[in-house]
Amino acid sequence: MGPLSIALEWSSSSEFLGAFLVGIAFGFFLEQGGFGNARKLALTFYFRDMTVVKVMFTAIVVAMIGSLLLSHYGYLDMDAVWLNPTYLWSGLFGAVLMGFGFAIGGYCPGTAVVGCATLKTDAFFNIGGALLGMLFFGEIYPLVEKFYLSGHLGDRATLPAFFGISPGVVGAGVIVMALVLFIGSEALEAKFGKKEQ
Amino acid sequence: MKKPYLNPYLAGAGIGLSLLASIFFFGQGLGASGTLMRGVTWVAKLLFPGHVEGNAYLAQLGGGGRDPLLNYLVFLFVGVVVGGFVSGLVSGRLKREINHGPRITPSQRIAFAMIGGFLFALGSRFARGCTSGVALSGGATLALGSWITMLVLFIVAYVAAFIFRKLWI
């Protein structure tokens, strides 16, 4: 029963090797999708190239369906899988900063790493700015600690638990939402994408 | 020779399967921004170990006997660099260039790339993860806070992109 590293008591060095291999696959497909190019990423926001939305929601749906099925048939214990904790206020504030950072910088951290790996000069400067941002956060942490810990709605708060419906129904809702986004993305590209050709 | 990008739905499926493997084998999501924070903490610990001990956030990553870099996501990060490089190599996209919109200069692009990176990184600390760790991984595991952060991130990005449209189109 998964996660296998816990069930089979793998050593941390085996986990690190596994993480390295998973990372290779992640980086490969990010680059293949075109995420090394900041302008291609940014064109999502002008409806000219909707790759970000298509890749992102396909990835979410694939991993979600896999986890839900493995968990449903007893092959995966979701309670043992890392889950992002929910802190409402710092989560919202962070989202606003990230939204501006994405639109202004063109990259998010993962895509900037792939940009660096394919030698994009702007990606190196984006990571440089990001390192300064990390340093800045670390230094101001004592001042923002109270805000950082505010709005704590639980360490394992999930959509199914919050709305009181089964994970399968929420999963079906996410799939429908993704399909609507895909159809919408194709229509938007057909309308606005011509400006890029 | 430069090859076209992979079909986005196939690329997405590849990323989704990478995430599923991370969940099933290791009980972990994917991530990128945390490693940058850990890198900064590692350098800080090297230069000012007392400062790291005195700061609750940095101490949690690198205080006492903890090595900030001995972490699942750090090794994953190194893999992302290798995977991205291999992909660029086999598809002929390893090229030194600056990608920017037609109405700004390369040096303006560099300045905005830095500012954007700074803001994104700062936001990722408040939100406890970035597009990979929060939106993608938390999205797939149906984490409440991740969905809130993801939706607001995208809505704000569309508004901000309208304001800053001169940078890209």
XYZ file of C-alpha atoms in Angstrom:
366
model
C 0.000 0.000 0.000
C 1.338 3.394 -1.030
C 3.105 5.633 -0.389
C 5.649 2.865 -0.951
C 8.536 4.719 0.724
C 6.603 4.589 4.009
C 5.167 1.066 3.598
C 8.531 -0.438 2.613
C 10.586 1.817 4.911
C 12.915 3.080 2.200
C 16.055 4.892 3.344
C 16.282 8.640 2.800
C 19.021 8.128 0.204
C 16.654 5.965 -1.881
C 14.026 8.691 -1.522
C 16.494 11.319 -2.696
C 17.428 9.201 -5.718
C 13.714 8.756 -6.470
C 13.126 12.498 -6.116
C 15.937 13.130 -8.604
C 14.332 10.725 -11.128
C 10.842 12.231 -10.671
C 12.417 15.664 -11.129
C 13.981 14.624 -14.435
C 10.562 13.585 -15.761
C 8.952 16.776 -14.425
C 11.620 19.029 -15.967
C 11.555 17.133 -19.269
C 7.805 17.531 -19.741
C 7.841 21.162 -18.564
C 10.389 21.979 -21.252
C 8.619 19.875 -23.883
C 5.427 21.804 -23.160
C 7.215 25.072 -23.950
C 7.526 26.320 -20.370
C 11.168 27.354 -20.791
C 10.044 30.370 -22.848
C 8.648 33.236 -20.735
C 6.865 34.940 -23.601
C 5.046 31.732 -24.525
C 3.933 31.477 -20.885
C 2.826 35.116 -20.792
C 0.762 34.810 -23.979
C -1.671 32.727 -21.914
C -2.759 35.975 -20.275
C -3.699 37.490 -23.656
C -5.567 34.387 -24.850
C -3.124 33.897 -27.734
C -1.463 30.689 -26.533
C -3.329 28.779 -23.849
C -0.619 26.153 -23.277
C -0.283 26.985 -19.558
C -3.951 26.317 -18.850
C -4.017 23.123 -20.941
C -0.839 21.657 -19.434
C -1.663 22.675 -15.874
C -5.185 21.297 -15.761
C -4.318 18.129 -17.683
C -1.589 17.475 -15.109
C -3.937 18.154 -12.181
C -6.656 15.899 -13.620
C -4.269 13.025 -14.415
C -2.624 13.053 -10.970
C -5.985 13.546 -9.252
C -7.714 10.657 -11.064
C -4.711 8.414 -10.377
C -4.655 9.257 -6.659
C -8.433 8.928 -6.271
C -8.482 5.504 -7.989
C -5.434 4.174 -6.118
C -6.944 5.376 -2.860
C -10.424 4.022 -3.658
C -9.070 0.530 -4.386
C -6.900 0.566 -1.269
C -3.487 0.924 -2.924
C -2.763 4.386 -1.541
C -3.306 5.876 1.905
C -4.013 9.553 1.212
C -3.717 10.322 4.933
C -0.013 9.514 4.655
C 0.489 11.771 1.619
C 1.728 15.339 2.122
C -1.153 17.813 1.967
C -0.818 21.582 1.754
C -2.096 23.180 4.978
C -4.724 25.900 4.646
C -3.881 29.374 5.960
C -6.464 31.638 4.388
C -4.984 35.135 4.766
C -1.340 34.418 4.000
C -2.501 32.141 1.163
C -4.556 34.943 -0.395
C -1.817 37.556 0.061
C 0.757 35.188 -1.426
C -1.539 34.520 -4.389
C -1.811 38.257 -5.151
C 1.978 38.704 -5.052
C 2.472 35.615 -7.215
C -0.128 36.819 -9.735
C 1.767 40.100 -10.193
C 5.095 38.281 -10.174
C 3.923 35.941 -12.921
C 2.561 38.723 -15.170
C 5.616 40.964 -14.675
C 8.349 38.314 -14.673
C 6.811 35.860 -17.123
C 8.072 32.860 -15.179
C 7.069 31.007 -12.060
C 9.925 29.353 -10.118
C 9.612 25.891 -11.735
C 9.398 27.240 -15.271
C 12.306 29.625 -14.588
C 14.440 26.632 -13.612
C 13.658 25.013 -16.958
C 14.372 28.359 -18.644
C 17.823 28.364 -16.981
C 18.401 24.747 -18.006
C 17.850 25.819 -21.632
C 20.081 28.903 -21.211
C 17.438 31.658 -21.296
C 19.175 34.771 -19.952
C 15.939 36.283 -18.617
C 15.327 33.089 -16.614
C 18.680 33.481 -14.799
C 17.732 37.028 -13.794
C 14.274 35.839 -12.748
C 15.865 33.276 -10.435
C 18.250 35.968 -9.196
C 15.272 38.133 -8.272
C 13.594 35.127 -6.672
C 16.624 34.424 -4.461
C 16.514 38.051 -3.279
C 12.801 37.604 -2.576
C 13.526 34.521 -0.478
C 16.248 36.355 1.444
C 13.868 39.281 2.006
C 11.122 37.003 3.350
C 13.509 35.273 5.717
C 14.653 38.637 7.077
C 11.165 40.103 7.559
C 9.724 36.842 8.949
C 9.778 37.993 12.603
C 7.644 40.999 11.563
C 5.125 38.996 9.515
C 5.004 35.808 11.586
C 1.617 36.606 13.114
C 0.075 37.253 9.688
C 1.827 34.164 8.243
C 0.060 31.984 10.809
C -3.344 33.700 10.591
C -6.519 32.202 9.119
C -5.464 28.636 9.845
C -8.350 26.451 8.655
C -6.564 23.169 9.243
C -3.481 21.236 8.249
C -5.424 18.713 6.192
C -8.404 20.755 4.983
C -9.664 19.424 1.650
C -12.399 20.463 -0.768
C -14.421 17.249 -0.130
C -14.281 17.749 3.659
C -15.048 21.469 3.413
C -18.116 21.006 1.203
C -19.109 17.743 2.869
C -19.252 15.769 -0.386
C -17.353 12.674 -1.469
C -13.913 12.965 -3.126
C -15.328 11.217 -6.208
C -17.951 13.917 -6.735
C -15.415 16.716 -6.236
C -13.106 14.880 -8.664
C -15.900 14.706 -11.252
C -16.472 18.448 -10.760
C -12.765 19.158 -11.338
C -12.828 17.059 -14.520
C -15.865 18.957 -15.849
C -14.192 22.273 -14.977
C -11.025 21.191 -16.797
C -12.996 20.159 -19.895
C -14.766 23.535 -19.957
C -11.352 25.258 -19.660
C -9.939 23.126 -22.512
C -12.865 23.868 -24.848
C -12.690 27.551 -23.897
C -8.908 27.603 -24.438
C -9.205 26.133 -27.930
C -11.919 28.669 -28.831
C -9.860 31.591 -27.462
C -6.742 30.481 -29.337
C -8.759 30.196 -32.552
C -9.975 33.783 -32.030
C -6.879 35.551 -30.658
C -4.013 33.225 -31.602
C -3.766 34.495 -35.182
C -1.981 37.633 -33.972
C 1.021 35.450 -33.192
C 1.358 33.832 -36.627
C 17.367 21.561 -35.436
C 14.605 23.187 -33.414
C 11.639 20.872 -33.027
C 8.071 21.994 -32.278
C 6.789 21.751 -28.713
C 4.986 18.631 -27.573
C 1.183 18.651 -27.697
C 0.158 20.481 -24.473
C -2.227 17.748 -23.370
C 0.550 15.136 -23.699
C 3.000 17.369 -21.840
C 0.363 17.844 -19.149
C -0.201 14.094 -18.906
C 3.566 13.605 -18.516
C 3.676 16.123 -15.665
C 0.576 14.572 -14.105
C 2.182 11.115 -14.160
C 5.389 12.553 -12.647
C 3.299 14.000 -9.827
C 1.359 10.760 -9.397
C 4.651 8.843 -9.128
C 5.864 11.305 -6.487
C 2.630 10.807 -4.526
C 2.431 7.005 -4.846
C 6.109 6.178 -4.285
C 7.104 8.912 -1.839
C 3.922 10.529 -0.484
C 5.216 13.910 -1.691
C 4.170 16.555 -4.193
C 6.342 18.460 -6.659
C 7.924 21.826 -5.866
C 10.408 24.454 -6.955
C 10.351 27.569 -4.770
C 11.157 25.758 -1.507
C 14.563 24.758 -2.844
C 15.446 28.400 -3.570
C 14.568 29.266 0.051
C 16.662 26.325 1.228
C 19.582 27.472 -0.937
C 19.436 30.942 0.607
C 19.224 29.384 4.079
C 22.226 27.176 3.340
C 24.362 30.189 2.403
C 23.071 32.137 5.418
C 23.984 29.247 7.697
C 27.470 29.088 6.209
C 28.088 32.814 6.722
C 25.940 33.674 9.768
C 25.008 30.481 11.636
C 23.868 32.444 14.693
C 21.458 34.467 12.565
C 19.813 31.288 11.230
C 19.389 29.979 14.786
C 17.792 33.250 15.885
C 15.192 33.384 13.103
C 12.238 31.022 13.607
C 11.652 30.538 9.869
C 15.282 29.929 8.909
C 15.891 27.775 11.992
C 13.062 25.457 10.982
C 14.910 24.823 7.694
C 18.521 24.886 8.815
C 18.703 25.264 12.592
C 20.664 22.936 14.869
C 22.034 19.940 13.038
C 19.643 20.320 10.087
C 21.132 20.565 6.605
C 18.742 22.763 4.574
C 19.710 20.931 1.386
C 19.026 17.378 2.600
C 15.428 17.411 1.452
C 13.261 15.515 -1.048
C 12.348 18.654 -3.009
C 15.986 19.767 -3.311
C 16.888 16.534 -5.100
C 13.769 16.872 -7.243
C 14.914 20.400 -8.162
C 18.271 19.056 -9.391
C 16.345 16.522 -11.483
C 14.244 19.314 -13.029
C 17.434 21.060 -14.175
C 18.700 17.813 -15.756
C 15.326 16.948 -17.321
C 14.867 20.444 -18.730
C 18.392 20.401 -20.138
C 17.941 16.970 -21.776
C 14.609 18.049 -23.278
C 16.146 21.248 -24.658
C 19.083 19.254 -26.018
C 17.050 16.601 -27.863
C 14.656 19.232 -29.239
C 17.303 21.749 -30.312
C 16.169 24.462 -27.911
C 19.387 25.015 -25.922
C 19.885 28.574 -27.001
C 21.097 31.670 -25.201
C 18.295 34.173 -25.720
C 16.030 36.685 -24.013
C 12.342 36.198 -24.732
C 10.312 39.411 -24.546
C 7.443 41.286 -26.127
C 7.936 43.434 -29.257
C 7.518 46.760 -27.447
C 10.317 46.470 -24.860
C 14.088 46.108 -25.085
C 16.068 43.093 -23.836
C 17.491 45.133 -20.952
C 14.010 46.236 -19.892
C 12.970 42.583 -20.019
C 15.874 41.653 -17.735
C 14.835 44.288 -15.188
C 11.210 43.132 -15.177
C 12.279 39.472 -15.010
C 14.112 40.284 -11.766
C 11.243 42.282 -10.269
C 8.763 39.532 -11.183
C 11.009 36.861 -9.711
C 11.291 38.833 -6.471
C 7.502 39.269 -6.155
C 6.752 35.657 -7.070
C 9.260 34.332 -4.560
C 7.947 36.553 -1.783
C 4.385 35.470 -2.566
C 5.397 31.823 -2.639
C 6.678 32.086 0.939
C 3.418 33.576 2.209
C 1.397 30.959 0.307
C 3.765 28.149 1.417
C 4.560 27.108 -2.151
C 4.427 28.178 -5.783
C 2.676 26.996 -8.937
C 4.260 23.545 -8.574
C 3.906 22.995 -4.855
C 0.584 24.707 -4.236
C -1.406 24.973 -7.470
C -0.335 21.709 -9.128
C 0.334 19.375 -6.186
C -2.329 20.814 -3.872
C -4.736 21.015 -6.799
C -4.405 17.293 -7.516
C -4.742 16.332 -3.834
C -7.815 18.627 -3.522
C -6.283 20.753 -0.735
C -8.693 23.573 0.198
C -6.100 26.312 0.598
C -4.327 25.339 -2.623
C -7.483 25.753 -4.690
C -8.146 29.181 -3.148
C -4.551 30.267 -3.819
C -4.577 28.844 -7.361
C -7.805 30.586 -8.394
C -6.757 33.948 -6.922
C -3.258 33.629 -8.431
C -4.682 33.144 -11.941
C -7.331 35.880 -11.624
C -4.742 38.382 -10.338
C -2.264 37.324 -13.035
C -4.833 38.079 -15.763
C -5.563 41.519 -14.261
C -1.852 42.264 -13.761
C -1.075 41.077 -17.292
C -3.639 43.556 -18.649
C -1.964 46.370 -16.706
C 1.495 45.288 -17.867
C 0.490 44.289 -21.436
C 3.231 46.474 -22.931
C 5.762 43.957 -21.612
C 4.437 41.094 -23.722
C 2.264 42.141 -26.687
